Each structure stands twice: as structure tokens, then as C-alpha cells.
N, CA, C and O atoms as a printed pandas DataFrame, in Angstrom:
     atom_number atom_name residue_name chain_id  residue_number  x_coord  y_coord  z_coord
0              1         N          MET        A               1   -7.691   -8.124   -9.935
1              2        CA          MET        A               1   -7.081   -6.821   -9.790
2              3         C          MET        A               1   -6.146   -6.851   -8.584
3              4         O          MET        A               1   -6.532   -7.297   -7.504
4              5         N          ILE        A               2   -4.931   -6.382   -8.771
5              6        CA          ILE        A               2   -3.952   -6.296   -7.692
6              7         C          ILE        A               2   -3.625   -4.824   -7.462
7              8         O          ILE        A               2   -3.335   -4.081   -8.401
8              9         N          VAL        A               3   -3.677   -4.420   -6.196
9             10        CA          VAL        A               3   -3.328   -3.045   -5.833
10            11         C          VAL        A               3   -2.181   -3.068   -4.829
11            12         O          VAL        A               3   -2.019   -4.018   -4.064
12            13         N          ALA        A               4   -1.398   -2.006   -4.852
13            14        CA          ALA        A               4   -0.290   -1.858   -3.914
14            15         C          ALA        A               4   -0.620   -0.748   -2.932
15            16         O          ALA        A               4   -0.767    0.413   -3.313
16            17         N          GLY        A               5   -0.733   -1.115   -1.681
17            18        CA          GLY        A               5   -0.900   -0.133   -0.609
18            19         C          GLY        A               5    0.473    0.317   -0.154
19            20         O          GLY        A               5    1.350   -0.506    0.110
20            21         N          ILE        A               6    0.656    1.623   -0.062
21            22        CA          ILE        A               6    1.968    2.177    0.272
22            23         C          ILE        A               6    1.875    3.047    1.525
23            24         O          ILE        A               6    0.969    3.868    1.670
24            25         N          GLY        A               7    2.819    2.849    2.407
25            26        CA          GLY        A               7    3.038    3.745    3.532
26            27         C          GLY        A               7    4.480    4.211    3.447
27            28         O          GLY        A               7    5.348    3.472    2.981
28            29         N          CYS        A               8    4.741    5.426    3.893
29            30        CA          CYS        A               8    6.129    5.895    3.824
30            31         C          CYS        A               8    6.391    6.980    4.853
31            32         O          CYS        A               8    5.472    7.618    5.368
32            33         N          ARG        A               9    7.649    7.165    5.130
33            34        CA          ARG        A               9    8.080    8.270    5.974
34            35         C          ARG        A               9    8.061    9.550    5.162
35            36         O          ARG        A               9    8.127    9.511    3.933
36            37         N          LYS        A              10    7.974   10.652    5.824
37            38        CA          LYS        A              10    8.069   11.938    5.144
38            39         C          LYS        A              10    9.419   12.010    4.441
39            40         O          LYS        A              10   10.457   11.721    5.037
40            41         N          GLY        A              11    9.397   12.394    3.178
41            42        CA          GLY        A              11   10.626   12.514    2.411
42            43         C          GLY        A              11   11.165   11.209    1.854
43            44         O          GLY        A              11   12.302   11.165    1.384
44            45         N          ALA        A              12   10.367   10.136    1.898
45            46        CA          ALA        A              12   10.818    8.849    1.354
46            47         C          ALA        A              12   11.196    9.000   -0.111
47            48         O          ALA        A              12   10.534    9.716   -0.863
48            49         N          THR        A              13   12.258    8.324   -0.507
49            50        CA          THR        A              13   12.714    8.410   -1.888
50            51         C          THR        A              13   11.860    7.536   -2.801
51            52         O          THR        A              13   11.222    6.577   -2.367
52            53         N          THR        A              14   11.870    7.891   -4.049
53            54        CA          THR        A              14   11.191    7.082   -5.060
54            55         C          THR        A              14   11.740    5.666   -5.041
55            56         O          THR        A              14   10.978    4.702   -5.109
56            57         N          GLU        A              15   13.051    5.536   -4.951
57            58        CA          GLU        A              15   13.680    4.217   -4.974
58            59         C          GLU        A              15   13.233    3.360   -3.794
59            60         O          GLU        A              15   13.021    2.158   -3.953
60            61         N          SER        A              16   13.087    3.956   -2.619
61            62        CA          SER        A              16   12.658    3.164   -1.461
62            63         C          SER        A              16   11.228    2.676   -1.647
63            64         O          SER        A              16   10.899    1.561   -1.242
64            65         N          ILE        A              17   10.386    3.486   -2.245
65            66        CA          ILE        A              17    9.002    3.090   -2.497
66            67         C          ILE        A              17    8.961    1.986   -3.550
67            68         O          ILE        A              17    8.254    0.993   -3.382
68            69         N          LEU        A              18    9.704    2.153   -4.618
69            70        CA          LEU        A              18    9.756    1.122   -5.659
70            71         C          LEU        A              18   10.343   -0.179   -5.122
71            72         O          LEU        A              18    9.877   -1.260   -5.481
72            73         N          ASP        A              19   11.354   -0.087   -4.272
73            74        CA          ASP        A              19   11.945   -1.294   -3.670
74            75         C          ASP        A              19   10.924   -2.036   -2.801
75            76         O          ASP        A              19   10.872   -3.266   -2.819
76            77         N          ALA        A              20   10.116   -1.293   -2.043
77            78        CA          ALA        A              20    9.089   -1.928   -1.207
78            79         C          ALA        A              20    8.049   -2.631   -2.073
79            80         O          ALA        A              20    7.614   -3.737   -1.751
80            81         N          ILE        A              21    7.650   -1.991   -3.170
81            82        CA          ILE        A              21    6.689   -2.609   -4.086
82            83         C          ILE        A              21    7.281   -3.882   -4.691
83            84         O          ILE        A              21    6.614   -4.914   -4.764
84            85         N          GLU        A              22    8.526   -3.795   -5.118
85            86        CA          GLU        A              22    9.188   -4.959   -5.711
86            87         C          GLU        A              22    9.290   -6.109   -4.710
87            88         O          GLU        A              22    9.055   -7.260   -5.076
88            89         N          ALA        A              23    9.633   -5.820   -3.464
89            90        CA          ALA        A              23    9.734   -6.867   -2.438
90            91         C          ALA        A              23    8.384   -7.533   -2.196
91            92         O          ALA        A              23    8.309   -8.754   -2.060
92            93         N          ALA        A              24    7.322   -6.740   -2.143
93            94        CA          ALA        A              24    5.985   -7.306   -1.938
94            95         C          ALA        A              24    5.569   -8.161   -3.134
95            96         O          ALA        A              24    4.990   -9.234   -2.962
96            97         N          ALA        A              25    5.862   -7.687   -4.336
97            98        CA          ALA        A              25    5.511   -8.453   -5.533
98            99         C          ALA        A              25    6.271   -9.779   -5.566
99           100         O          ALA        A              25    5.696  -10.825   -5.866
100          101         N          GLU        A              26    7.545   -9.727   -5.262
101          102        CA          GLU        A              26    8.352  -10.943   -5.252
102          103         C          GLU        A              26    7.838  -11.939   -4.219
103          104         O          GLU        A              26    7.750  -13.136   -4.494
104          105         N          ALA        A              27    7.500  -11.448   -3.038
105          106        CA          ALA        A              27    7.017  -12.333   -1.975
106          107         C          ALA        A              27    5.685  -12.986   -2.324
107          108         O          ALA        A              27    5.405  -14.107   -1.901
108          109         N          SER        A              28    4.863  -12.272   -3.103
109          110        CA          SER        A              28    3.551  -12.814   -3.458
110          111         C          SER        A              28    3.571  -13.575   -4.781
111          112         O          SER        A              28    2.541  -14.050   -5.260
112          113         N          ARG        A              29    4.772  -13.678   -5.361
113          114        CA          ARG        A              29    4.943  -14.370   -6.646
114          115         C          ARG        A              29    4.093  -13.734   -7.752
115          116         O          ARG        A              29    3.542  -14.413   -8.619
116          117         N          THR        A              30    4.013  -12.417   -7.682
117          118        CA          THR        A              30    3.375  -11.656   -8.755
118          119         C          THR        A              30    4.446  -10.760   -9.365
119          120         O          THR        A              30    5.601  -10.770   -8.939
120          121         N          GLN        A              31    4.052  -10.004  -10.347
121          122        CA          GLN        A              31    4.977   -9.073  -10.969
122          123         C          GLN        A              31    4.432   -7.666  -10.826
123          124         O          GLN        A              31    3.219   -7.459  -10.782
124          125         N          ILE        A              32    5.330   -6.707  -10.756
125          126        CA          ILE        A              32    4.894   -5.313  -10.626
126          127         C          ILE        A              32    3.953   -4.947  -11.768
127          128         O          ILE        A              32    3.033   -4.154  -11.571
128          129         N          LYS        A              33    4.161   -5.501  -12.940
129          130        CA          LYS        A              33    3.302   -5.183  -14.084
130          131         C          LYS        A              33    1.859   -5.620  -13.859
131          132         O          LYS        A              33    0.964   -5.158  -14.567
132          133         N          ASP        A              34    1.611   -6.505  -12.885
133          134        CA          ASP        A              34    0.258   -6.943  -12.562
134          135         C          ASP        A              34   -0.490   -5.971  -11.655
135          136         O          ASP        A              34   -1.710   -6.059  -11.516
136          137         N          VAL        A              35    0.235   -5.052  -11.043
137          138        CA          VAL        A              35   -0.374   -4.047  -10.166
138          139         C          VAL        A              35   -1.065   -2.997  -11.034
139          140         O          VAL        A              35   -0.491   -2.510  -12.008
140          141         N          VAL        A              36   -2.304   -2.654  -10.674
141          142        CA          VAL        A              36   -3.073   -1.703  -11.486
142          143         C          VAL        A              36   -3.275   -0.351  -10.806
143          144         O          VAL        A              36   -3.728    0.598  -11.447
144          145         N          LEU        A              37   -2.945   -0.247   -9.508
145          146        CA          LEU        A              37   -3.226    0.970   -8.760
146          147         C          LEU        A              37   -2.317    1.049   -7.543
147          148         O          LEU        A              37   -2.057    0.040   -6.887
148          149         N          LEU        A              38   -1.833    2.255   -7.242
149          150        CA          LEU        A              38   -1.127    2.523   -5.995
150          151         C          LEU        A              38   -2.075    3.295   -5.093
151          152         O          LEU        A              38   -2.757    4.216   -5.543
152          153         N          VAL        A              39   -2.117    2.921   -3.820
153          154        CA          VAL        A              39   -2.995    3.591   -2.862
154          155         C          VAL        A              39   -2.230    3.900   -1.588
155          156         O          VAL        A              39   -1.298    3.187   -1.215
156          157         N          THR        A              40   -2.636    4.961   -0.935
157          158        CA          THR        A              40   -1.998    5.390    0.299
158          159         C          THR        A              40   -2.996    6.204    1.114
159          160         O          THR        A              40   -4.177    6.266    0.773
160          161         N          MET        A              41   -2.527    6.822    2.181
161          162        CA          MET        A              41   -3.398    7.705    2.957
162          163         C          MET        A              41   -3.267    9.135    2.444
163          164         O          MET        A              41   -2.276    9.492    1.808
164          165         N          ASP        A              42   -4.276    9.939    2.729
165          166        CA          ASP        A              42   -4.335   11.265    2.119
166          167         C          ASP        A              42   -3.165   12.175    2.464
167          168         O          ASP        A              42   -2.817   13.032    1.652
168          169         N          ASP        A              43   -2.546   12.032    3.623
169          170        CA          ASP        A              43   -1.422   12.927    3.922
170          171         C          ASP        A              43   -0.091   12.456    3.328
171          172         O          ASP        A              43    0.931   13.121    3.494
172          173         N          LYS        A              44   -0.100   11.308    2.633
173          174        CA          LYS        A              44    1.111   10.805    1.974
174          175         C          LYS        A              44    1.067   10.968    0.452
175          176         O          LYS        A              44    2.099   10.869   -0.211
176          177         N          VAL        A              45   -0.108   11.213   -0.093
177          178        CA          VAL        A              45   -0.275   11.240   -1.548
178          179         C          VAL        A              45    0.524   12.362   -2.212
179          180         O          VAL        A              45    0.846   12.271   -3.396
180          181         N          GLY        A              46    0.844   13.411   -1.468
181          182        CA          GLY        A              46    1.608   14.524   -2.032
182          183         C          GLY        A              46    3.107   14.378   -1.920
183          184         O          GLY        A              46    3.847   15.257   -2.362
184          185         N          GLU        A              47    3.572   13.286   -1.337
185          186        CA          GLU        A              47    5.010   13.067   -1.205
186          187         C          GLU        A              47    5.648   12.925   -2.593
187          188         O          GLU        A              47    5.150   12.189   -3.444
188          189         N          ALA        A              48    6.738   13.628   -2.800
189          190        CA          ALA        A              48    7.410   13.618   -4.111
190          191         C          ALA        A              48    7.807   12.201   -4.533
191          192         O          ALA        A              48    7.651   11.842   -5.700
192          193         N          GLY        A              49    8.313   11.401   -3.606
193          194        CA          GLY        A              49    8.707   10.034   -3.925
194          195         C          GLY        A              49    7.520    9.183   -4.351
195          196         O          GLY        A              49    7.639    8.340   -5.240
196          197         N          MET        A              50    6.391    9.402   -3.723
197          198        CA          MET        A              50    5.174    8.665   -4.054
198          199         C          MET        A              50    4.692    9.042   -5.459
199          200         O          MET        A              50    4.347    8.174   -6.261
200          201         N          ILE        A              51    4.674   10.322   -5.739
201          202        CA          ILE        A              51    4.233   10.808   -7.055
202          203         C          ILE        A              51    5.143   10.280   -8.155
203          204         O          ILE        A              51    4.669    9.824   -9.196
204          205         N          GLU        A              52    6.443   10.341   -7.924
205          206        CA          GLU        A              52    7.387    9.875   -8.937
206          207         C          GLU        A              52    7.309    8.358   -9.129
207          208         O          GLU        A              52    7.438    7.871  -10.252
208          209         N          ALA        A              53    7.100    7.614   -8.050
209          210        CA          ALA        A              53    6.964    6.157   -8.181
210          211         C          ALA        A              53    5.754    5.820   -9.053
211          212         O          ALA        A              53    5.837    4.941   -9.911
212          213         N          ALA        A              54    4.649    6.501   -8.843
213          214        CA          ALA        A              54    3.455    6.273   -9.662
214          215         C          ALA        A              54    3.735    6.621  -11.125
215          216         O          ALA        A              54    3.297    5.912  -12.032
216          217         N          LYS        A              55    4.458    7.703  -11.345
217          218        CA          LYS        A              55    4.797    8.089  -12.722
218          219         C          LYS        A              55    5.674    7.044  -13.385
219          220         O          LYS        A              55    5.427    6.658  -14.527
220          221         N          ARG        A              56    6.697    6.582  -12.679
221          222        CA          ARG        A              56    7.605    5.584  -13.260
222          223         C          ARG        A              56    6.893    4.283  -13.590
223          224         O          ARG        A              56    7.196    3.631  -14.589
224          225         N          LEU        A              57    5.942    3.912  -12.737
225          226        CA          LEU        A              57    5.201    2.669  -12.963
226          227         C          LEU        A              57    4.013    2.877  -13.899
227          228         O          LEU        A              57    3.355    1.920  -14.306
228          229         N          ARG        A              58    3.750    4.132  -14.231
229          230        CA          ARG        A              58    2.594    4.485  -15.079
230          231         C          ARG        A              58    1.295    3.974  -14.470
231          232         O          ARG        A              58    0.460    3.373  -15.147
232          233         N          LEU        A              59    1.149    4.233  -13.163
233          234        CA          LEU        A              59   -0.039    3.790  -12.442
234          235         C          LEU        A              59   -0.738    4.984  -11.792
235          236         O          LEU        A              59   -0.086    5.950  -11.396
236          237         N          PRO        A              60   -2.050    4.913  -11.685
237          238        CA          PRO        A              60   -2.751    5.946  -10.937
238          239         C          PRO        A              60   -2.418    5.824   -9.451
239          240         O          PRO        A              60   -2.107    4.742   -8.951
240          241         N          LEU        A              61   -2.491    6.948   -8.769
241          242        CA          LEU        A              61   -2.233    7.022   -7.328
242          243         C          LEU        A              61   -3.486    7.566   -6.664
243          244         O          LEU        A              61   -3.960    8.650   -7.004
244          245         N          HIS        A              62   -4.014    6.816   -5.726
245          246        CA          HIS        A              62   -5.253    7.200   -5.046
246          247         C          HIS        A              62   -4.994    7.264   -3.545
247          248         O          HIS        A              62   -4.171    6.519   -3.013
248          249         N          ALA        A              63   -5.701    8.158   -2.874
249          250        CA          ALA        A              63   -5.542    8.301   -1.429
250          251         C          ALA        A              63   -6.873    8.101   -0.714
251          252         O          ALA        A              63   -7.933    8.470   -1.219
252          253         N          PHE        A              64   -6.790    7.517    0.460
253          254        CA          PHE        A              64   -7.942    7.351    1.338
254          255         C          PHE        A              64   -7.745    8.201    2.583
255          256         O          PHE        A              64   -6.619    8.390    3.042
256          257         N          ASP        A              65   -8.848    8.715    3.130
257          258        CA          ASP        A              65   -8.712    9.463    4.377
258          259         C          ASP        A              65   -8.601    8.485    5.543
259          260         O          ASP        A              65   -8.892    7.296    5.413
260          261         N          LEU        A              66   -8.183    9.008    6.659
261          262        CA          LEU        A              66   -7.884    8.191    7.829
262          263         C          LEU        A              66   -9.090    7.378    8.298
263          264         O          LEU        A              66   -8.924    6.242    8.743
264          265         N          ALA        A              67  -10.282    7.926    8.211
265          266        CA          ALA        A              67  -11.478    7.196    8.654
266          267         C          ALA        A              67  -11.686    5.929    7.833
267          268         O          ALA        A              67  -12.045    4.888    8.383
268          269         N          VAL        A              68  -11.467    6.005    6.543
269          270        CA          VAL        A              68  -11.610    4.828    5.674
270          271         C          VAL        A              68  -10.567    3.780    6.056
271          272         O          VAL        A              68  -10.879    2.591    6.131
272          273         N          LEU        A              69   -9.340    4.213    6.296
273          274        CA          LEU        A              69   -8.284    3.269    6.665
274          275         C          LEU        A              69   -8.548    2.633    8.020
275          276         O          LEU        A              69   -8.325    1.435    8.199
276          277         N          ARG        A              70   -9.018    3.419    8.969
277          278        CA          ARG        A              70   -9.321    2.852   10.288
278          279         C          ARG        A              70  -10.412    1.792   10.207
279          280         O          ARG        A              70  -10.399    0.832   10.978
280          281         N          ALA        A              71  -11.348    1.952    9.290
281          282        CA          ALA        A              71  -12.415    0.966    9.118
282          283         C          ALA        A              71  -11.864   -0.378    8.636
283          284         O          ALA        A              71  -12.504   -1.413    8.825
284          285         N          GLU        A              72  -10.695   -0.370    8.020
285          286        CA          GLU        A              72  -10.070   -1.606    7.535
286          287         C          GLU        A              72   -9.157   -2.252    8.570
287          288         O          GLU        A              72   -8.654   -3.352    8.342
288          289         N          ASP        A              73   -8.935   -1.599    9.687
289          290        CA          ASP        A              73   -7.950   -2.092   10.658
290          291         C          ASP        A              73   -8.252   -3.505   11.154
291          292         O          ASP        A              73   -7.325   -4.242   11.491
292          293         N          ARG        A              74   -9.494   -3.891   11.205
293          294        CA          ARG        A              74   -9.843   -5.250   11.674
294          295         C          ARG        A              74   -9.296   -6.328   10.737
295          296         O          ARG        A              74   -9.132   -7.478   11.146
296          297         N          ARG        A              75   -9.009   -5.960    9.471
297          298        CA          ARG        A              75   -8.490   -6.941    8.497
298          299         C          ARG        A              75   -6.978   -6.869    8.327
299          300         O          ARG        A              75   -6.390   -7.700    7.636
300          301         N          VAL        A              76   -6.352   -5.886    8.949
301          302        CA          VAL        A              76   -4.902   -5.694    8.861
302          303         C          VAL        A              76   -4.207   -6.744    9.723
303          304         O          VAL        A              76   -4.644   -7.025   10.839
304          305         N          VAL        A              77   -3.123   -7.324    9.204
305          306        CA          VAL        A              77   -2.422   -8.364    9.967
306          307         C          VAL        A              77   -1.193   -7.839   10.709
307          308         O          VAL        A              77   -0.782   -8.434   11.705
308          309         N          THR        A              78   -0.612   -6.764   10.254
309          310        CA          THR        A              78    0.558   -6.191   10.918
310          311         C          THR        A              78    0.095   -5.213   11.983
311          312         O          THR        A              78   -0.841   -4.445   11.757
312          313         N          ARG        A              79    0.740   -5.234   13.136
313          314        CA          ARG        A              79    0.369   -4.348   14.239
314          315         C          ARG        A              79    1.592   -3.528   14.647
315          316         O          ARG        A              79    2.226   -3.831   15.658
316          317         N          SER        A              80    1.924   -2.516   13.889
317          318        CA          SER        A              80    3.054   -1.656   14.209
318          319         C          SER        A              80    2.694   -0.748   15.377
319          320         O          SER        A              80    1.736    0.020   15.286
320          321         N          PRO        A              81    3.446   -0.822   16.476
321          322        CA          PRO        A              81    3.144    0.037   17.623
322          323         C          PRO        A              81    3.216    1.535   17.274
323          324         O          PRO        A              81    2.429    2.333   17.785
324          325         N          ILE        A              82    4.141    1.899   16.425
325          326        CA          ILE        A              82    4.291    3.307   16.047
326          327         C          ILE        A              82    3.082    3.775   15.232
327          328         O          ILE        A              82    2.524    4.841   15.495
328          329         N          THR        A              83    2.690    2.984   14.259
329          330        CA          THR        A              83    1.551    3.348   13.412
330          331         C          THR        A              83    0.249    3.314   14.208
331          332         O          THR        A              83   -0.626    4.157   14.009
332          333         N          LEU        A              84    0.121    2.351   15.101
333          334        CA          LEU        A              84   -1.059    2.295   15.972
334          335         C          LEU        A              84   -1.159    3.545   16.841
335          336         O          LEU        A              84   -2.235    4.130   16.969
336          337         N          ALA        A              85   -0.047    3.953   17.433
337          338        CA          ALA        A              85   -0.059    5.127   18.310
338          339         C          ALA        A              85   -0.347    6.410   17.533
339          340         O          ALA        A              85   -1.075    7.280   18.011
340          341         N          ARG        A              86    0.212    6.522   16.359
341          342        CA          ARG        A              86    0.067    7.767   15.592
342          343         C          ARG        A              86   -1.254    7.863   14.838
343          344         O          ARG        A              86   -1.870    8.928   14.795
344          345         N          TYR        A              87   -1.695    6.746   14.241
345          346        CA          TYR        A              87   -2.868    6.790   13.372
346          347         C          TYR        A              87   -4.041    5.914   13.822
347          348         O          TYR        A              87   -5.147    6.050   13.299
348          349         N          GLY        A              88   -3.813    5.027   14.777
349          350        CA          GLY        A              88   -4.875    4.127   15.205
350          351         C          GLY        A              88   -5.115    2.976   14.230
351          352         O          GLY        A              88   -6.206    2.409   14.179
352          353         N          ILE        A              89   -4.079    2.638   13.457
353          354        CA          ILE        A              89   -4.144    1.569   12.457
354          355         C          ILE        A              89   -2.861    0.750   12.571
355          356         O          ILE        A              89   -1.786    1.309   12.789
356          357         N          GLY        A              90   -2.966   -0.551   12.426
357          358        CA          GLY        A              90   -1.776   -1.402   12.509
358          359         C          GLY        A              90   -0.812   -1.221   11.362
359          360         O          GLY        A              90    0.400   -1.319   11.556
360          361         N          SER        A              91   -1.324   -0.956   10.155
361          362        CA          SER        A              91   -0.473   -0.787    8.972
362          363         C          SER        A              91   -1.213    0.077    7.952
363          364         O          SER        A              91   -2.289   -0.292    7.482
364          365         N          ILE        A              92   -0.639    1.207    7.620
365          366        CA          ILE        A              92   -1.209    2.078    6.585
366          367         C          ILE        A              92   -1.223    1.338    5.247
367          368         O          ILE        A              92   -2.229    1.366    4.538
368          369         N          ALA        A              93   -0.127    0.684    4.898
369          370        CA          ALA        A              93   -0.023   -0.003    3.610
370          371         C          ALA        A              93   -1.102   -1.072    3.469
371          372         O          ALA        A              93   -1.780   -1.139    2.444
372          373         N          GLU        A              94   -1.259   -1.892    4.476
373          374        CA          GLU        A              94   -2.263   -2.960    4.414
374          375         C          GLU        A              94   -3.677   -2.396    4.392
375          376         O          GLU        A              94   -4.511   -2.851    3.609
376          377         N          ALA        A              95   -3.954   -1.417    5.239
377          378        CA          ALA        A              95   -5.296   -0.829    5.280
378          379         C          ALA        A              95   -5.658   -0.171    3.953
379          380         O          ALA        A              95   -6.789   -0.300    3.485
380          381         N          ALA        A              96   -4.709    0.528    3.346
381          382        CA          ALA        A              96   -4.976    1.181    2.061
382          383         C          ALA        A              96   -5.249    0.149    0.971
383          384         O          ALA        A              96   -6.182    0.303    0.182
384          385         N          ALA        A              97   -4.434   -0.903    0.929
385          386        CA          ALA        A              97   -4.639   -1.947   -0.073
386          387         C          ALA        A              97   -6.003   -2.613    0.105
387          388         O          ALA        A              97   -6.713   -2.853   -0.872
388          389         N          LEU        A              98   -6.362   -2.908    1.344
389          390        CA          LEU        A              98   -7.648   -3.542    1.608
390          391         C          LEU        A              98   -8.817   -2.618    1.285
391          392         O          LEU        A              98   -9.837   -3.070    0.765
392          393         N          ALA        A              99   -8.680   -1.340    1.585
393          394        CA          ALA        A              99   -9.740   -0.380    1.252
394          395         C          ALA        A              99   -9.967   -0.333   -0.256
395          396         O          ALA        A              99  -11.101   -0.212   -0.717
396          397         N          ALA        A             100   -8.890   -0.428   -1.010
397          398        CA          ALA        A             100   -9.000   -0.353   -2.467
398          399         C          ALA        A             100   -9.697   -1.567   -3.071
399          400         O          ALA        A             100  -10.408   -1.433   -4.067
400          401         N          VAL        A             101   -9.509   -2.738   -2.493
401          402        CA          VAL        A             101  -10.114   -3.940   -3.062
402          403         C          VAL        A             101  -11.492   -4.248   -2.476
403          404         O          VAL        A             101  -12.212   -5.096   -3.002
404          405         N          GLY        A             102  -11.854   -3.580   -1.415
405          406        CA          GLY        A             102  -13.182   -3.762   -0.844
406          407         C          GLY        A             102  -13.327   -5.016   -0.008
407          408         O          GLY        A             102  -12.373   -5.770    0.186
408          409         N          GLN        A             103  -14.522   -5.222    0.478
409          410        CA          GLN        A             103  -14.768   -6.300    1.443
410          411         C          GLN        A             103  -14.560   -7.702    0.888
411          412         O          GLN        A             103  -14.336   -8.641    1.653
412          413         N          HIS        A             104  -14.630   -7.857   -0.429
413          414        CA          HIS        A             104  -14.443   -9.188   -1.013
414          415         C          HIS        A             104  -12.996   -9.455   -1.424
415          416         O          HIS        A             104  -12.675  -10.541   -1.907
416          417         N          GLY        A             105  -12.128   -8.468   -1.233
417          418        CA          GLY        A             105  -10.718   -8.646   -1.552
418          419         C          GLY        A             105   -9.955   -9.156   -0.351
419          420         O          GLY        A             105  -10.493   -9.264    0.751
420          421         N          GLN        A             106   -8.686   -9.469   -0.586
421          422        CA          GLN        A             106   -7.853   -9.978    0.503
422          423         C          GLN        A             106   -6.395   -9.595    0.269
423          424         O          GLN        A             106   -5.989   -9.282   -0.850
424          425         N          LEU        A             107   -5.629   -9.628    1.336
425          426        CA          LEU        A             107   -4.201   -9.366    1.220
426          427         C          LEU        A             107   -3.505  -10.514    0.499
427          428         O          LEU        A             107   -3.785  -11.685    0.755
428          429         N          LEU        A             108   -2.603  -10.166   -0.396
429          430        CA          LEU        A             108   -1.685  -11.148   -0.973
430          431         C          LEU        A             108   -0.448  -11.250   -0.097
431          432         O          LEU        A             108    0.124  -12.326    0.081
432          433         N          THR        A             109   -0.048  -10.109    0.444
433          434        CA          THR        A             109    1.112  -10.058    1.338
434          435         C          THR        A             109    0.857   -9.068    2.451
435          436         O          THR        A             109    0.230   -8.028    2.248
436          437         N          ALA        A             110    1.346   -9.401    3.626
437          438        CA          ALA        A             110    1.441   -8.393    4.671
438          439         C          ALA        A             110    2.469   -7.375    4.192
439          440         O          ALA        A             110    3.145   -7.608    3.190
440          441         N          ARG        A             111    2.593   -6.287    4.871
441          442        CA          ARG        A             111    3.499   -5.233    4.391
442          443         C          ARG        A             111    4.950   -5.695    4.381
443          444         O          ARG        A             111    5.385   -6.470    5.233
444          445         N          PHE        A             112    5.675   -5.201    3.405
445          446        CA          PHE        A             112    7.124   -5.356    3.328
446          447         C          PHE        A             112    7.707   -3.978    3.522
447          448         O          PHE        A             112    7.277   -3.017    2.884
448          449         N          MET        A             113    8.684   -3.878    4.401
449          450        CA          MET        A             113    9.248   -2.585    4.761
450          451         C          MET        A             113   10.724   -2.510    4.473
451          452         O          MET        A             113   11.448   -3.505    4.511
452          453         N          ASN        A             114   11.148   -1.291    4.184
453          454        CA          ASN        A             114   12.561   -0.963    4.224
454          455         C          ASN        A             114   12.677    0.236    5.162
455          456         O          ASN        A             114   11.742    0.507    5.915
456          457         N          ASP        A             115   13.765    0.941    5.140
457          458        CA          ASP        A             115   13.941    2.019    6.115
458          459         C          ASP        A             115   13.064    3.245    5.854
459          460         O          ASP        A             115   12.969    4.114    6.720
460          461         N          GLN        A             116   12.419    3.343    4.684
461          462        CA          GLN        A             116   11.619    4.520    4.374
462          463         C          GLN        A             116   10.189    4.230    3.936
463          464         O          GLN        A             116    9.332    5.107    4.048
464          465         N          ALA        A             117    9.908    3.044    3.446
465          466        CA          ALA        A             117    8.604    2.771    2.857
466          467         C          ALA        A             117    8.135    1.357    3.152
467          468         O          ALA        A             117    8.924    0.468    3.469
468          469         N          ALA        A             118    6.824    1.179    3.037
469          470        CA          ALA        A             118    6.202   -0.142    3.219
470          471         C          ALA        A             118    5.213   -0.358    2.079
471          472         O          ALA        A             118    4.610    0.589    1.575
472          473         N          CYS        A             119    5.057   -1.604    1.685
473          474        CA          CYS        A             119    4.089   -1.956    0.649
474          475         C          CYS        A             119    3.404   -3.265    1.022
475          476         O          CYS        A             119    4.048   -4.224    1.447
476          477         N          ALA        A             120    2.095   -3.281    0.855
477          478        CA          ALA        A             120    1.305   -4.505    0.964
478          479         C          ALA        A             120    0.483   -4.628   -0.317
479          480         O          ALA        A             120    0.003   -3.630   -0.855
480          481         N          LEU        A             121    0.329   -5.837   -0.790
481          482        CA          LEU        A             121   -0.485   -6.071   -1.980
482          483         C          LEU        A             121   -1.798   -6.734   -1.585
483          484         O          LEU        A             121   -1.845   -7.602   -0.713
484          485         N          ALA        A             122   -2.851   -6.302   -2.246
485          486        CA          ALA        A             122   -4.164   -6.901   -2.038
486          487         C          ALA        A             122   -4.751   -7.237   -3.400
487          488         O          ALA        A             122   -4.382   -6.658   -4.421
488          489         N          TRP        A             123   -5.668   -8.184   -3.383
489          490        CA          TRP        A             123   -6.214   -8.721   -4.602
490          491         C          TRP        A             123   -7.723   -8.908   -4.484
491          492         O          TRP        A             123   -8.243   -9.230   -3.416
492          493         N          LYS        A             124   -8.403   -8.702   -5.585
493          494        CA          LYS        A             124   -9.784   -9.138   -5.693
494          495         C          LYS        A             124  -10.011   -9.586   -7.116
495          496         O          LYS        A             124   -9.347   -9.128   -8.045
496          497         N          GLU        A             125  -10.952  -10.480   -7.270
497          498        CA          GLU        A             125  -11.279  -10.991   -8.589
498          499         C          GLU        A             125  -11.903   -9.881   -9.420
499          500         O          GLU        A             125  -12.712   -9.099   -8.921
500          501         N          ASP        A             126  -11.524   -9.817  -10.682
501          502        CA          ASP        A             126  -12.123   -8.822  -11.570
502          503         C          ASP        A             126  -13.609   -9.103  -11.716
503          504         O          ASP        A             126  -14.052  -10.248  -11.801
504          505         N          GLU        A             127  -14.354   -8.014  -11.739
505          506        CA          GLU        A             127  -15.818   -8.179  -11.834
506          507         C          GLU        A             127  -16.279   -8.086  -13.251
507          508         O          GLU        A             127  -17.475   -8.201  -13.519
């Protein structure tokens, strides 16, 4: 199972979110069609660009609260000073992806960013 963890700025466009997902998929030598779930933090799940990206990809969109994401910070590889200062997590995208795959999953890619959105892919073996 491959999941895409997404972080974005307020008002991020659908295209910027899709571009971040595509960049992460390309870097991990996977295809977007292999992604089964989009995940983010709870205050981003209502973003119009996020909702539309999930619709275009025909994927469910799930959100985690900040406490769940902070619990994953020890496994996050990116250390964004801005995200650390604001949320206490190195990368929302990576933490969300890792939370979705659980303790036996792992990152396929560290986050890929553009000017509005970030995406990290995580993987775990199907059970």
C-alpha cells in the first residue's frame, strides 16, 4: 500500500498539490495510480485544492490531528524550520504519510515541495 502525505499552504491550488504528488511518485519510481490514499493534517483537509486533488485522483482523503503527527516526528527525515516552529514537526507531509502506514511502514520519498504544496510517499506491505 502506498499513501501520499500532503502538506500545503493556505489556498494552495489543486495543480500545485497534484504536481507535488507527481514529483514524489516520479522520484520513488512509482506511479500515481499506485497511491491508494491521500493524508494530511486536520486543519488542511478542508482546503479546496486538497479536496479537488482527491476528487481528480479518485482517492479518499484522510486527516490526522496534530498529536498523531507529532508522534511520527521521530521518523520524519526533513526538518523544516518553519514547520518545526509552527507545528512542532519537521514535515507535515512525511508525518502524515508515516502515520497512515503505521509503525511497520516506511517512507519511499522524503517530501517534494513546490511553492504551495509538499508530498511524501510512504509504503507498507499489504496485509
